[in-house]
Amino acid sequence: MEKTERQLTVCKTIDEIRQVVKQLKQQGESIALVPTMGALHEGHISLFRHAKETADVVVASIFVNPAQFGPNEDFETYPRRLEEDLEICSNEGVSYVFAPARNEIYYNEKYLTIQIELLNKHLCGASRPGFFEGILLIVNKLFNIIRPDSAVFGQKDYQQFKIIEQMRAEFNHPVELVMAPIIRANDGLALSSRNTYLSDEERVIAPGLYRCLQYIAEQVSGGVDQPKLLIEHQRAELEAKGFRVDYLDVYTSDTLQPVTELKKNRRYLLAGAVYLGDTRLIDNLLLDL
Ligand code: AMP
């Protein structure tokens, strides 16, 4: 275990973090976990702040999880900046960072995965086979290793949150889940570790996704209750601006199924995923009608 000046303790092994957790539990301290893949930005920082409000001690995990990357995705090039990340954690009141090597976490996975029903049929689940199974694998491990009282995730990955919430319920994980709002750049672009892939030109275009979501949300709150044509039109607009649209639609906020007719007094998820060059961007808004 390695202690930095600000008393941030970095644990690289499961044994080390388990020892920490055991001690904290003996002292009666509650633990909030914030799982991340590092390359930390203001979005992650906001999760640390939420975490601090829910428990005595904040533990962050930093692990680029190979199980959630497809064969043609960016696992190799995903930004890794552990030293800077630790500095951020220590400035933001994180007490412990669990930053394991790949073979500390995955050494014998051959026979089991967690199969997901319904909730991954659409949105990112449709275009990234195995993605959410990979996420459940790591989150399940983290919950078992760290046994947090609460865990904080971002609304940016709304589908991820709903799938983890389902796992929590069905596997009886005794953890309270907190969903924190999306943090954006001044021009509206949702912050993401992948934004560093964008060229200057693409970075100028990128907030167009959020503007498109906002426009659809305004039309819906203005009374449009069958948004199919509106969405088709916005999709074409995005393509004309240089985006390649993976999905753009309105979904039930609980079961994540596409909807054609919106009803009053319901919550919906308006979500989009696009590519700008090779960079995948996602964003969403919750619509409370
Ligand atoms: P990642 O490191 O991308 O796996 O994200 C770790 C956590 O940070 C997830 O719960 C994300 O939903 C959350 N997150 C990522 N970007 C943002 C953002 N812009 N605002 C709020 N939370 C975010």
mmCIF file of C-alpha atoms in Angstrom, residues 63-260:
data_model
loop_
_atom_site.group_PDB
_atom_site.id
_atom_site.type_symbol
_atom_site.label_atom_id
_atom_site.label_comp_id
_atom_site.label_asym_id
_atom_site.label_seq_id
_atom_site.Cartn_x
_atom_site.Cartn_y
_atom_site.Cartn_z
ATOM 1 C CA PHE A 63 -9.539 0.208 -13.810
ATOM 2 C CA VAL A 64 -9.818 0.143 -17.587
ATOM 3 C CA ASN A 65 -12.026 -2.902 -17.738
ATOM 4 C CA PRO A 66 -11.082 -5.094 -20.715
ATOM 5 C CA ALA A 67 -14.312 -7.095 -20.391
ATOM 6 C CA GLN A 68 -16.434 -4.163 -21.541
ATOM 7 C CA PHE A 69 -14.518 -3.433 -24.740
ATOM 8 C CA GLY A 70 -15.401 -5.144 -28.022
ATOM 9 C CA PRO A 71 -12.629 -6.567 -30.247
ATOM 10 C CA ASN A 72 -12.640 -3.478 -32.500
ATOM 11 C CA GLU A 73 -13.012 -0.928 -29.719
ATOM 12 C CA ASP A 74 -10.500 1.364 -28.062
ATOM 13 C CA PHE A 75 -9.185 -0.692 -25.120
ATOM 14 C CA GLU A 76 -5.541 -0.220 -26.169
ATOM 15 C CA THR A 77 -5.810 3.512 -26.816
ATOM 16 C CA TYR A 78 -8.155 4.400 -23.919
ATOM 17 C CA PRO A 79 -6.447 7.269 -22.008
ATOM 18 C CA ARG A 80 -4.488 6.122 -18.938
ATOM 19 C CA ARG A 81 -3.205 8.832 -16.595
ATOM 20 C CA LEU A 82 -2.897 7.264 -13.173
ATOM 21 C CA GLU A 83 -0.567 9.838 -11.614
ATOM 22 C CA GLU A 84 -2.822 12.776 -12.564
ATOM 23 C CA ASP A 85 -5.876 10.802 -11.483
ATOM 24 C CA LEU A 86 -4.395 10.163 -8.046
ATOM 25 C CA GLU A 87 -3.674 13.860 -7.668
ATOM 26 C CA ILE A 88 -7.317 14.647 -8.480
ATOM 27 C CA CYS A 89 -8.569 11.984 -6.077
ATOM 28 C CA SER A 90 -6.416 13.289 -3.290
ATOM 29 C CA ASN A 91 -7.636 16.860 -3.874
ATOM 30 C CA GLU A 92 -11.272 15.750 -3.968
ATOM 31 C CA GLY A 93 -11.462 13.952 -0.658
ATOM 32 C CA VAL A 94 -11.128 10.403 -1.945
ATOM 33 C CA SER A 95 -9.444 8.394 0.811
ATOM 34 C CA TYR A 96 -8.691 5.163 -1.016
ATOM 35 C CA VAL A 97 -8.101 4.289 -4.643
ATOM 36 C CA PHE A 98 -8.329 0.696 -5.781
ATOM 37 C CA ALA A 99 -6.235 0.518 -8.942
ATOM 38 C CA PRO A 100 -5.608 -3.155 -9.707
ATOM 39 C CA ALA A 101 -3.643 -4.582 -12.615
ATOM 40 C CA ARG A 102 -5.622 -6.544 -15.172
ATOM 41 C CA ASN A 103 -4.495 -9.963 -13.930
ATOM 42 C CA GLU A 104 -5.447 -9.089 -10.349
ATOM 43 C CA ILE A 105 -9.063 -8.889 -11.495
ATOM 44 C CA TYR A 106 -9.279 -11.357 -14.375
ATOM 45 C CA TYR A 107 -7.370 -14.582 -14.156
ATOM 46 C CA ASN A 108 -9.767 -17.427 -14.523
ATOM 47 C CA GLU A 109 -12.969 -16.221 -16.173
ATOM 48 C CA LYS A 110 -14.089 -18.944 -18.493
ATOM 49 C CA TYR A 111 -17.413 -20.346 -17.548
ATOM 50 C CA LEU A 112 -19.672 -17.622 -16.185
ATOM 51 C CA THR A 113 -21.186 -14.391 -17.381
ATOM 52 C CA ILE A 114 -24.219 -12.528 -16.136
ATOM 53 C CA GLN A 115 -26.889 -12.681 -18.790
ATOM 54 C CA ILE A 116 -29.026 -9.579 -19.194
ATOM 55 C CA GLU A 117 -32.648 -9.702 -20.264
ATOM 56 C CA LEU A 118 -34.665 -6.868 -21.793
ATOM 57 C CA LEU A 119 -32.657 -3.896 -20.483
ATOM 58 C CA ASN A 120 -29.849 -4.241 -23.034
ATOM 59 C CA LYS A 121 -32.008 -4.820 -26.129
ATOM 60 C CA HIS A 122 -31.806 -1.176 -27.217
ATOM 61 C CA LEU A 123 -29.542 1.858 -26.869
ATOM 62 C CA CYS A 124 -25.874 0.904 -26.339
ATOM 63 C CA GLY A 125 -26.802 -2.720 -25.648
ATOM 64 C CA ALA A 126 -27.914 -3.176 -29.260
ATOM 65 C CA SER A 127 -24.727 -1.890 -30.870
ATOM 66 C CA ARG A 128 -22.133 -3.062 -28.336
ATOM 67 C CA PRO A 129 -22.627 -6.807 -27.770
ATOM 68 C CA GLY A 130 -21.116 -7.950 -24.479
ATOM 69 C CA PHE A 131 -20.598 -4.392 -23.242
ATOM 70 C CA PHE A 132 -23.041 -4.453 -20.344
ATOM 71 C CA GLU A 133 -22.177 -8.051 -19.464
ATOM 72 C CA GLY A 134 -18.575 -6.801 -19.092
ATOM 73 C CA ILE A 135 -19.738 -3.934 -16.917
ATOM 74 C CA LEU A 136 -21.805 -6.194 -14.682
ATOM 75 C CA LEU A 137 -18.833 -8.513 -14.289
ATOM 76 C CA ILE A 138 -16.588 -5.735 -12.980
ATOM 77 C CA VAL A 139 -19.253 -3.983 -10.892
ATOM 78 C CA ASN A 140 -20.299 -7.271 -9.326
ATOM 79 C CA LYS A 141 -16.652 -7.965 -8.457
ATOM 80 C CA LEU A 142 -16.198 -4.451 -7.047
ATOM 81 C CA PHE A 143 -19.326 -4.755 -4.924
ATOM 82 C CA ASN A 144 -18.084 -8.093 -3.564
ATOM 83 C CA ILE A 145 -14.522 -6.905 -2.956
ATOM 84 C CA ILE A 146 -15.308 -3.494 -1.437
ATOM 85 C CA ARG A 147 -18.787 -4.167 0.017
ATOM 86 C CA PRO A 148 -19.712 -0.457 -0.167
ATOM 87 C CA ASP A 149 -22.719 1.003 1.629
ATOM 88 C CA SER A 150 -23.383 3.203 -1.385
ATOM 89 C CA ALA A 151 -22.116 3.474 -4.953
ATOM 90 C CA VAL A 152 -22.358 6.510 -7.213
ATOM 91 C CA PHE A 153 -22.768 6.401 -11.001
ATOM 92 C CA GLY A 154 -23.479 9.083 -13.606
ATOM 93 C CA GLN A 155 -26.733 9.654 -15.460
ATOM 94 C CA LYS A 156 -24.554 10.005 -18.551
ATOM 95 C CA ASP A 157 -24.585 6.194 -18.662
ATOM 96 C CA TYR A 158 -28.259 5.858 -17.819
ATOM 97 C CA GLN A 159 -28.634 2.377 -19.312
ATOM 98 C CA GLN A 160 -25.645 1.220 -17.276
ATOM 99 C CA PHE A 161 -27.292 2.579 -14.132
ATOM 100 C CA LYS A 162 -30.579 0.782 -14.796
ATOM 101 C CA ILE A 163 -28.818 -2.519 -15.494
ATOM 102 C CA ILE A 164 -26.708 -2.221 -12.336
ATOM 103 C CA GLU A 165 -29.849 -1.335 -10.386
ATOM 104 C CA GLN A 166 -31.442 -4.539 -11.673
ATOM 105 C CA MET A 167 -28.379 -6.582 -10.710
ATOM 106 C CA ARG A 168 -28.414 -5.021 -7.262
ATOM 107 C CA ALA A 169 -32.045 -6.045 -6.801
ATOM 108 C CA GLU A 170 -31.800 -9.551 -8.259
ATOM 109 C CA PHE A 171 -28.465 -10.435 -6.621
ATOM 110 C CA ASN A 172 -29.355 -8.789 -3.290
ATOM 111 C CA HIS A 173 -26.331 -6.516 -3.117
ATOM 112 C CA PRO A 174 -26.767 -4.496 0.100
ATOM 113 C CA VAL A 175 -25.710 -1.228 -1.493
ATOM 114 C CA GLU A 176 -27.561 2.021 -2.036
ATOM 115 C CA LEU A 177 -27.197 3.290 -5.606
ATOM 116 C CA VAL A 178 -26.973 6.991 -6.358
ATOM 117 C CA MET A 179 -27.318 8.499 -9.825
ATOM 118 C CA ALA A 180 -25.554 11.848 -10.260
ATOM 119 C CA PRO A 181 -26.447 14.368 -12.987
ATOM 120 C CA ILE A 182 -24.479 14.835 -16.215
ATOM 121 C CA ILE A 183 -21.664 17.387 -16.049
ATOM 122 C CA ARG A 184 -21.162 19.348 -19.268
ATOM 123 C CA ALA A 185 -18.641 21.702 -20.817
ATOM 124 C CA ASN A 186 -19.805 25.326 -21.206
ATOM 125 C CA ASP A 187 -21.044 24.606 -24.723
ATOM 126 C CA GLY A 188 -23.165 21.676 -23.516
ATOM 127 C CA LEU A 189 -20.967 18.746 -24.529
ATOM 128 C CA ALA A 190 -21.240 16.018 -21.888
ATOM 129 C CA LEU A 191 -17.782 15.487 -20.391
ATOM 130 C CA SER A 192 -16.202 12.169 -21.249
ATOM 131 C CA SER A 193 -12.721 10.670 -21.103
ATOM 132 C CA ARG A 194 -13.164 9.944 -24.813
ATOM 133 C CA ASN A 195 -13.569 13.656 -25.675
ATOM 134 C CA THR A 196 -9.761 13.820 -25.804
ATOM 135 C CA TYR A 197 -9.945 11.813 -29.049
ATOM 136 C CA LEU A 198 -11.801 14.647 -30.811
ATOM 137 C CA SER A 199 -9.896 16.833 -33.273
ATOM 138 C CA ASP A 200 -10.331 20.613 -32.904
ATOM 139 C CA GLU A 201 -12.805 20.564 -35.748
ATOM 140 C CA GLU A 202 -14.800 17.677 -34.280
ATOM 141 C CA ARG A 203 -14.810 19.333 -30.851
ATOM 142 C CA VAL A 204 -16.637 22.314 -32.383
ATOM 143 C CA ILE A 205 -19.287 20.047 -33.905
ATOM 144 C CA ALA A 206 -19.644 17.743 -30.873
ATOM 145 C CA PRO A 207 -22.092 19.843 -28.762
ATOM 146 C CA GLY A 208 -24.574 19.420 -31.648
ATOM 147 C CA LEU A 209 -25.708 16.166 -30.044
ATOM 148 C CA TYR A 210 -26.817 17.902 -26.855
ATOM 149 C CA ARG A 211 -28.438 20.739 -28.827
ATOM 150 C CA CYS A 212 -30.390 18.168 -30.799
ATOM 151 C CA LEU A 213 -31.593 16.470 -27.590
ATOM 152 C CA GLN A 214 -32.572 19.851 -26.180
ATOM 153 C CA TYR A 215 -34.534 20.704 -29.310
ATOM 154 C CA ILE A 216 -36.456 17.424 -29.212
ATOM 155 C CA ALA A 217 -37.129 17.901 -25.465
ATOM 156 C CA GLU A 218 -38.501 21.405 -26.120
ATOM 157 C CA GLN A 219 -40.824 20.117 -28.830
ATOM 158 C CA VAL A 220 -42.042 17.344 -26.549
ATOM 159 C CA SER A 221 -42.703 19.708 -23.680
ATOM 160 C CA GLY A 222 -44.491 21.957 -26.198
ATOM 161 C CA GLY A 223 -46.976 19.156 -26.864
ATOM 162 C CA VAL A 224 -45.468 16.801 -29.481
ATOM 163 C CA ASP A 225 -46.584 13.382 -28.257
ATOM 164 C CA GLN A 226 -45.698 11.284 -31.322
ATOM 165 C CA PRO A 227 -42.062 12.205 -31.829
ATOM 166 C CA LYS A 228 -41.154 9.740 -34.631
ATOM 167 C CA LEU A 229 -41.001 12.283 -37.478
ATOM 168 C CA LEU A 230 -39.342 14.892 -35.296
ATOM 169 C CA ILE A 231 -36.649 12.385 -34.391
ATOM 170 C CA GLU A 232 -36.154 11.262 -38.007
ATOM 171 C CA HIS A 233 -35.682 14.866 -38.984
ATOM 172 C CA GLN A 234 -33.177 15.505 -36.179
ATOM 173 C CA ARG A 235 -31.306 12.369 -37.095
ATOM 174 C CA ALA A 236 -30.897 13.664 -40.654
ATOM 175 C CA GLU A 237 -29.755 17.028 -39.288
ATOM 176 C CA LEU A 238 -27.084 15.325 -37.195
ATOM 177 C CA GLU A 239 -25.882 13.315 -40.198
ATOM 178 C CA ALA A 240 -25.745 16.517 -42.261
ATOM 179 C CA LYS A 241 -23.525 18.085 -39.593
ATOM 180 C CA GLY A 242 -21.024 15.231 -39.857
ATOM 181 C CA PHE A 243 -22.223 12.833 -37.136
ATOM 182 C CA ARG A 244 -22.890 9.171 -37.828
ATOM 183 C CA VAL A 245 -25.936 8.348 -35.740
ATOM 184 C CA ASP A 246 -26.044 5.003 -33.948
ATOM 185 C CA TYR A 247 -29.342 5.664 -32.191
ATOM 186 C CA LEU A 248 -31.568 8.570 -31.308
ATOM 187 C CA ASP A 249 -34.910 7.831 -29.727
ATOM 188 C CA VAL A 250 -37.264 8.123 -26.780
ATOM 189 C CA TYR A 251 -37.482 5.161 -24.399
ATOM 190 C CA THR A 252 -39.424 4.130 -21.331
ATOM 191 C CA SER A 253 -37.228 5.201 -18.427
ATOM 192 C CA ASP A 254 -37.670 1.952 -16.485
ATOM 193 C CA THR A 255 -37.569 -0.839 -19.089
ATOM 194 C CA LEU A 256 -35.658 1.092 -21.783
ATOM 195 C CA GLN A 257 -38.005 0.187 -24.634
ATOM 196 C CA PRO A 258 -38.587 2.616 -27.538
ATOM 197 C CA VAL A 259 -41.908 4.433 -27.410
ATOM 198 C CA THR A 260 -43.968 5.929 -30.196
#
